[in-house]
Tab-separated table of C-alpha atoms in Angstrom:
chain	number	residue	atom	x	y	z
X	1	MET	CA	241.334	105.526	84.620
X	2	LEU	CA	237.414	104.735	86.351
X	3	ASN	CA	236.507	108.087	86.036
X	4	SER	CA	237.044	107.581	81.564
X	5	LEU	CA	235.132	104.169	82.533
X	6	VAL	CA	232.214	106.197	83.772
X	7	ALA	CA	232.606	108.491	81.247
X	8	THR	CA	232.797	105.803	78.260
X	9	SER	CA	229.822	103.839	80.199
X	10	ILE	CA	227.790	107.330	80.120
X	11	GLY	CA	228.450	107.618	76.291
X	12	ILE	CA	227.182	104.287	75.744
X	13	PHE	CA	224.045	104.752	77.771
X	14	ILE	CA	223.237	108.182	75.435
X	15	GLY	CA	224.363	106.305	72.520
X	16	ALA	CA	222.088	103.300	73.323
X	17	ALA	CA	218.944	105.631	74.241
X	18	VAL	CA	218.851	108.022	71.004
X	19	THR	CA	219.300	106.923	67.816
X	20	ASN	CA	220.004	110.381	66.132
X	21	GLN	CA	224.449	111.415	66.426
X	22	SER	CA	223.039	114.869	66.858
X	23	ALA	CA	220.845	114.629	69.374
X	24	ALA	CA	223.370	112.162	71.137
X	25	THR	CA	226.291	114.887	71.037
X	26	ASN	CA	223.840	117.913	72.343
X	27	ILE	CA	222.579	115.185	75.258
X	28	GLN	CA	225.840	114.492	76.520
X	29	SER	CA	227.319	118.093	76.096
X	30	LEU	CA	224.050	119.510	78.413
X	31	ALA	CA	224.958	116.262	81.059
X	32	LEU	CA	228.587	117.389	80.649
X	33	ALA	CA	228.126	120.796	82.117
X	34	PRO	CA	226.486	119.853	85.455
X	35	PHE	CA	228.394	117.309	85.991
X	36	ILE	CA	231.861	119.903	85.783
X	37	LEU	CA	229.999	122.028	88.036
X	38	PHE	CA	229.275	120.021	90.778
X	39	SER	CA	232.068	118.132	90.895
X	40	GLY	CA	234.143	120.945	93.143
X	41	ILE	CA	236.388	121.395	90.291
X	42	SER	CA	235.235	124.721	88.828
X	43	THR	CA	233.277	125.742	92.141
X	44	ASN	CA	233.785	125.179	95.939
X	45	LEU	CA	231.240	122.477	97.014
X	46	GLY	CA	230.605	124.377	99.818
X	47	SER	CA	229.264	127.499	98.011
X	48	ILE	CA	226.877	126.002	95.808
X	49	PHE	CA	223.182	126.461	97.303
X	50	VAL	CA	221.882	123.491	99.972
X	51	TRP	CA	219.174	122.531	97.863
X	52	LEU	CA	221.571	121.883	95.241
X	53	ARG	CA	224.198	120.001	97.028
X	54	TRP	CA	222.901	116.645	96.298
X	55	LEU	CA	223.481	117.046	92.977
X	56	GLN	CA	226.920	116.740	93.642
X	57	TYR	CA	226.448	112.919	94.287
X	58	LEU	CA	225.571	112.153	91.020
X	59	SER	CA	228.916	113.658	89.369
X	60	PRO	CA	231.346	111.047	88.806
X	61	MET	CA	233.753	113.942	88.185
X	62	ARG	CA	233.086	114.497	91.783
X	63	TYR	CA	234.716	111.306	93.151
X	64	ALA	CA	237.473	111.185	90.551
X	65	MET	CA	238.320	114.484	92.045
X	66	GLU	CA	238.066	113.832	95.380
X	67	ILE	CA	240.691	110.608	94.985
X	68	LEU	CA	242.979	112.683	93.598
X	69	ILE	CA	242.966	115.342	95.781
X	70	ARG	CA	243.154	112.980	98.580
X	71	ASN	CA	246.054	111.140	96.647
X	72	GLU	CA	248.149	114.192	96.820
X	73	PHE	CA	247.051	116.440	99.976
X	74	GLY	CA	245.605	113.743	101.889
X	75	GLY	CA	247.020	113.354	105.613
X	76	LYS	CA	249.854	116.469	104.373
X	77	ASN	CA	250.409	119.600	107.354
X	78	LEU	CA	250.838	121.974	104.532
X	79	GLY	CA	250.592	125.147	106.602
X	80	PHE	CA	247.405	126.137	105.063
X	81	GLU	CA	244.204	124.807	105.148
X	82	ASN	CA	244.284	121.194	104.045
X	83	PRO	CA	242.603	120.971	100.052
X	84	VAL	CA	240.747	118.260	101.405
X	85	ASP	CA	238.632	119.868	104.026
X	86	ALA	CA	238.810	123.389	102.244
X	87	LEU	CA	237.239	121.586	99.025
X	88	TYR	CA	234.516	119.485	101.447
X	89	TYR	CA	235.781	116.028	100.343
X	90	ASN	CA	234.638	113.890	103.055
X	91	PHE	CA	233.640	111.024	101.503
X	92	GLY	CA	236.680	108.457	101.609
X	93	THR	CA	239.142	107.338	98.629
X	94	GLY	CA	238.125	103.864	99.158
X	95	ASN	CA	234.043	104.717	98.874
X	96	CYS	CA	235.121	106.901	95.721
X	97	VAL	CA	236.379	103.774	94.220
X	98	VAL	CA	233.211	101.915	95.106
X	99	VAL	CA	230.593	104.325	93.773
X	100	LEU	CA	232.711	104.894	90.167
X	101	LEU	CA	232.806	101.202	89.680
X	102	VAL	CA	229.041	101.073	90.687
X	103	MET	CA	228.041	103.930	88.582
X	104	ALA	CA	230.511	102.284	85.041
X	105	LEU	CA	228.349	99.183	86.310
X	106	LEU	CA	224.808	100.800	86.362
X	107	TYR	CA	225.181	102.792	82.916
X	108	ARG	CA	226.355	99.650	81.588
X	109	VAL	CA	223.688	97.483	82.382
X	110	LEU	CA	221.018	100.447	81.620
X	111	SER	CA	222.735	100.797	77.973
X	112	ILE	CA	222.330	96.665	77.783
X	113	ILE	CA	218.207	97.098	78.464
X	114	LEU	CA	218.154	99.987	76.686
X	115	LEU	CA	219.715	97.882	73.187
X	116	LYS	CA	217.262	95.215	74.242
X	117	LEU	CA	214.003	97.185	74.167
X	118	SER	CA	215.004	98.514	71.381
X	119	ALA	CA	215.764	95.189	69.384
X	120	ARG	CA	212.436	93.870	70.502
X	121	ALA	CA	211.217	97.380	69.355
X	122	ALA	CA	212.362	96.934	65.642
């Protein structure tokens, strides 16, 4: 649910920044690809180049994925390496929730600022 809230906020932000629907669709697609790549869904965060690892902290999907993985596997002895450790999720559930809420709020506030600026220009 939090991931959907952030994704909606990003969509509103892009919609406020761009007046052309085609451009907004292209920007959304370009923004979504790095979010997926650096979330840990398609690639292990430990296998990403060290100089690119900081990008994982910009991805809302990374925080949502950590919440899901921790909910499912956190604190369990599975007989093999726990996915929380194997996938390098070390931020914590509470911190992830707070970051997702802050991201949603930040994108919404930036959207309001962009809409006010565009209203003044018109």
